[in-house]
Amino acid sequence: MSNQNGLFSFSTATFASENTVKNHNKFTILEENSSAQEEKEKPKQEENSSGAIAENKQEKAKLVKNLNTLLVEAYKIKIDQILDNLKENIKENSVENQIKALTMVLIPVNSKIKIIETKSDISPNRKEILILVLKHIKNNLDSEINNLLENK
């Protein structure tokens, strides 16, 4: 982090986005392993009645939803820590410079949200997680910028 004209330049947004993608890739293995396990269980499922298959699909959907919620909450905790560190690092600057710094992070986050929403080559689960995490970042930054503007 370097100080240029009283404003800290940093790549927190890039770091947060890259960190989110890297961490999400770790959890993608769970999804892939789940798919491999599902293929192994296909012969067993064919033996079950259609009611049991529907029940298994519902259970799997519920499990995936719970895992997604857990992932999003874990990301939110980590992101909140990163944003708190950012706010701590810029609190000695003027309000205008704090707003500029937060806006420098907000702009790439907004563009990442738009990119992810338009991509079709991302799995629905991954897309949902990334969008929820990025929207959490956006909401926190918007909130902090609004607080700074009100206290100005």
mmCIF file of C-alpha atoms in Angstrom:
data_model
loop_
_atom_site.group_PDB
_atom_site.id
_atom_site.type_symbol
_atom_site.label_atom_id
_atom_site.label_comp_id
_atom_site.label_asym_id
_atom_site.label_seq_id
_atom_site.Cartn_x
_atom_site.Cartn_y
_atom_site.Cartn_z
ATOM 1 C CA MET A 1 0.000 0.000 0.000
ATOM 2 C CA SER A 2 1.490 3.333 -0.974
ATOM 3 C CA ASN A 3 0.398 6.868 -0.254
ATOM 4 C CA GLN A 4 -0.229 8.969 -3.363
ATOM 5 C CA ASN A 5 -1.447 12.525 -2.829
ATOM 6 C CA GLY A 6 -2.799 11.628 0.600
ATOM 7 C CA LEU A 7 -4.818 8.745 -0.807
ATOM 8 C CA PHE A 8 -3.919 5.141 -0.248
ATOM 9 C CA SER A 9 -3.729 3.119 -3.422
ATOM 10 C CA PHE A 10 -4.422 -0.524 -3.005
ATOM 11 C CA SER A 11 -5.924 -3.439 -4.768
ATOM 12 C CA THR A 12 -8.223 -4.630 -2.017
ATOM 13 C CA ALA A 13 -11.094 -5.179 -4.451
ATOM 14 C CA THR A 14 -8.893 -7.258 -6.693
ATOM 15 C CA PHE A 15 -7.515 -9.124 -3.690
ATOM 16 C CA ALA A 16 -10.997 -9.769 -2.309
ATOM 17 C CA SER A 17 -12.334 -10.886 -5.684
ATOM 18 C CA GLU A 18 -9.357 -13.151 -6.372
ATOM 19 C CA ASN A 19 -9.493 -14.524 -2.841
ATOM 20 C CA THR A 20 -13.193 -15.232 -3.232
ATOM 21 C CA VAL A 21 -12.622 -17.108 -6.477
ATOM 22 C CA LYS A 22 -9.626 -19.030 -5.056
ATOM 23 C CA ASN A 23 -11.539 -20.027 -1.939
ATOM 24 C CA HIS A 24 -14.596 -20.933 -3.959
ATOM 25 C CA ASN A 25 -12.451 -23.194 -6.152
ATOM 26 C CA LYS A 26 -11.534 -25.145 -3.021
ATOM 27 C CA PHE A 27 -15.201 -25.743 -2.328
ATOM 28 C CA THR A 28 -15.928 -26.645 -5.941
ATOM 29 C CA ILE A 29 -14.193 -29.914 -5.179
ATOM 30 C CA LEU A 30 -17.085 -30.691 -2.830
ATOM 31 C CA GLU A 31 -19.513 -30.181 -5.694
ATOM 32 C CA GLU A 32 -17.400 -32.339 -8.046
ATOM 33 C CA ASN A 33 -17.026 -35.078 -5.431
ATOM 34 C CA SER A 34 -20.760 -34.948 -4.877
ATOM 35 C CA SER A 35 -21.292 -35.459 -8.619
ATOM 36 C CA ALA A 36 -18.898 -38.429 -8.663
ATOM 37 C CA GLN A 37 -20.645 -39.951 -5.656
ATOM 38 C CA GLU A 38 -24.010 -39.408 -7.330
ATOM 39 C CA GLU A 39 -22.850 -41.325 -10.420
ATOM 40 C CA LYS A 40 -21.728 -44.228 -8.226
ATOM 41 C CA GLU A 41 -25.133 -44.283 -6.573
ATOM 42 C CA LYS A 42 -27.123 -44.223 -9.848
ATOM 43 C CA PRO A 43 -27.524 -48.008 -10.066
ATOM 44 C CA LYS A 44 -28.779 -48.070 -6.478
ATOM 45 C CA GLN A 45 -31.231 -45.269 -7.205
ATOM 46 C CA GLU A 46 -32.612 -47.059 -10.251
ATOM 47 C CA GLU A 47 -33.545 -49.924 -7.965
ATOM 48 C CA ASN A 48 -35.477 -47.570 -5.670
ATOM 49 C CA SER A 49 -38.996 -46.476 -6.403
ATOM 50 C CA SER A 50 -39.583 -43.109 -8.059
ATOM 51 C CA GLY A 51 -40.736 -41.695 -4.708
ATOM 52 C CA ALA A 52 -37.423 -42.539 -3.084
ATOM 53 C CA ILE A 53 -35.523 -40.960 -5.985
ATOM 54 C CA ALA A 54 -37.541 -37.763 -5.656
ATOM 55 C CA GLU A 55 -36.874 -37.754 -1.924
ATOM 56 C CA ASN A 56 -33.125 -38.202 -2.514
ATOM 57 C CA LYS A 57 -33.126 -35.307 -4.983
ATOM 58 C CA GLN A 58 -34.896 -33.112 -2.448
ATOM 59 C CA GLU A 59 -32.395 -34.077 0.230
ATOM 60 C CA LYS A 60 -29.493 -33.342 -2.110
ATOM 61 C CA ALA A 61 -30.983 -29.960 -3.072
ATOM 62 C CA LYS A 62 -31.426 -29.126 0.612
ATOM 63 C CA LEU A 63 -27.844 -30.181 1.363
ATOM 64 C CA VAL A 64 -26.472 -28.079 -1.516
ATOM 65 C CA LYS A 65 -28.507 -25.088 -0.325
ATOM 66 C CA ASN A 66 -27.204 -25.515 3.224
ATOM 67 C CA LEU A 67 -23.610 -25.797 1.989
ATOM 68 C CA ASN A 68 -24.054 -22.698 -0.163
ATOM 69 C CA THR A 69 -25.415 -20.788 2.825
ATOM 70 C CA LEU A 70 -22.484 -21.943 4.937
ATOM 71 C CA LEU A 71 -19.998 -20.885 2.250
ATOM 72 C CA VAL A 72 -21.585 -17.470 1.826
ATOM 73 C CA GLU A 73 -21.583 -16.855 5.572
ATOM 74 C CA ALA A 74 -17.918 -17.879 5.820
ATOM 75 C CA TYR A 75 -17.030 -15.532 2.968
ATOM 76 C CA LYS A 76 -19.000 -12.709 4.587
ATOM 77 C CA ILE A 77 -17.057 -13.093 7.827
ATOM 78 C CA LYS A 78 -13.716 -12.991 6.026
ATOM 79 C CA ILE A 79 -14.792 -10.068 3.842
ATOM 80 C CA ASP A 80 -16.013 -8.128 6.867
ATOM 81 C CA GLN A 81 -12.553 -8.551 8.398
ATOM 82 C CA ILE A 82 -10.899 -7.297 5.200
ATOM 83 C CA LEU A 83 -13.241 -4.304 4.965
ATOM 84 C CA ASP A 84 -12.679 -3.488 8.651
ATOM 85 C CA ASN A 85 -8.920 -3.505 8.016
ATOM 86 C CA LEU A 86 -9.415 -1.235 5.022
ATOM 87 C CA LYS A 87 -11.512 1.216 7.056
ATOM 88 C CA GLU A 88 -8.902 1.158 9.814
ATOM 89 C CA ASN A 89 -6.128 1.915 7.307
ATOM 90 C CA ILE A 90 -7.918 4.896 5.783
ATOM 91 C CA LYS A 91 -9.570 6.418 8.862
ATOM 92 C CA GLU A 92 -6.779 8.981 9.355
ATOM 93 C CA ASN A 93 -7.422 10.453 5.885
ATOM 94 C CA SER A 94 -9.934 13.175 5.139
ATOM 95 C CA VAL A 95 -13.544 12.142 4.550
ATOM 96 C CA GLU A 96 -13.159 12.901 0.827
ATOM 97 C CA ASN A 97 -10.138 10.616 0.553
ATOM 98 C CA GLN A 98 -11.896 7.881 2.518
ATOM 99 C CA ILE A 99 -14.829 8.085 0.118
ATOM 100 C CA LYS A 100 -12.445 7.970 -2.862
ATOM 101 C CA ALA A 101 -10.690 4.911 -1.448
ATOM 102 C CA LEU A 102 -13.949 3.066 -0.822
ATOM 103 C CA THR A 103 -15.208 4.041 -4.270
ATOM 104 C CA MET A 104 -12.003 2.642 -5.787
ATOM 105 C CA VAL A 105 -12.981 -0.707 -4.291
ATOM 106 C CA LEU A 106 -16.678 -0.384 -5.136
ATOM 107 C CA ILE A 107 -16.227 0.221 -8.877
ATOM 108 C CA PRO A 108 -14.550 -3.139 -9.662
ATOM 109 C CA VAL A 109 -17.008 -4.947 -7.389
ATOM 110 C CA ASN A 110 -19.922 -3.524 -9.384
ATOM 111 C CA SER A 111 -18.306 -4.555 -12.660
ATOM 112 C CA LYS A 112 -17.623 -8.078 -11.330
ATOM 113 C CA ILE A 113 -21.288 -8.431 -10.372
ATOM 114 C CA LYS A 114 -22.363 -7.451 -13.885
ATOM 115 C CA ILE A 115 -19.847 -9.832 -15.482
ATOM 116 C CA ILE A 116 -20.894 -12.782 -13.335
ATOM 117 C CA GLU A 117 -24.600 -12.115 -13.907
ATOM 118 C CA THR A 118 -24.087 -12.248 -17.687
ATOM 119 C CA LYS A 119 -21.785 -15.284 -17.788
ATOM 120 C CA SER A 120 -23.445 -18.506 -18.831
ATOM 121 C CA ASP A 121 -20.453 -20.805 -18.375
ATOM 122 C CA ILE A 122 -20.612 -20.634 -14.568
ATOM 123 C CA SER A 123 -22.592 -23.255 -12.675
ATOM 124 C CA PRO A 124 -25.745 -21.921 -11.007
ATOM 125 C CA ASN A 125 -24.407 -22.734 -7.530
ATOM 126 C CA ARG A 126 -21.121 -20.943 -8.115
ATOM 127 C CA LYS A 127 -22.908 -17.992 -9.708
ATOM 128 C CA GLU A 128 -25.275 -17.684 -6.744
ATOM 129 C CA ILE A 129 -22.443 -17.790 -4.210
ATOM 130 C CA LEU A 130 -20.276 -15.267 -6.051
ATOM 131 C CA ILE A 131 -23.140 -12.841 -6.585
ATOM 132 C CA LEU A 132 -24.241 -13.042 -2.940
ATOM 133 C CA VAL A 133 -20.690 -12.430 -1.720
ATOM 134 C CA LEU A 134 -20.057 -9.547 -4.114
ATOM 135 C CA LYS A 135 -23.408 -7.962 -3.248
ATOM 136 C CA HIS A 136 -22.443 -8.207 0.424
ATOM 137 C CA ILE A 137 -19.238 -6.296 -0.350
ATOM 138 C CA LYS A 138 -21.190 -3.740 -2.386
ATOM 139 C CA ASN A 139 -23.783 -3.220 0.358
ATOM 140 C CA ASN A 140 -21.087 -2.746 3.011
ATOM 141 C CA LEU A 141 -19.175 -0.262 0.869
ATOM 142 C CA ASP A 142 -22.345 1.654 -0.058
ATOM 143 C CA SER A 143 -23.314 1.793 3.603
ATOM 144 C CA GLU A 144 -19.898 3.058 4.684
ATOM 145 C CA ILE A 145 -19.813 5.686 1.916
ATOM 146 C CA ASN A 146 -23.293 6.897 2.904
ATOM 147 C CA ASN A 147 -22.232 7.096 6.568
ATOM 148 C CA LEU A 148 -19.198 9.168 5.609
ATOM 149 C CA LEU A 149 -21.325 11.481 3.466
ATOM 150 C CA GLU A 150 -23.830 11.989 6.302
ATOM 151 C CA ASN A 151 -21.089 12.755 8.831
ATOM 152 C CA LYS A 152 -19.269 15.093 6.467
#
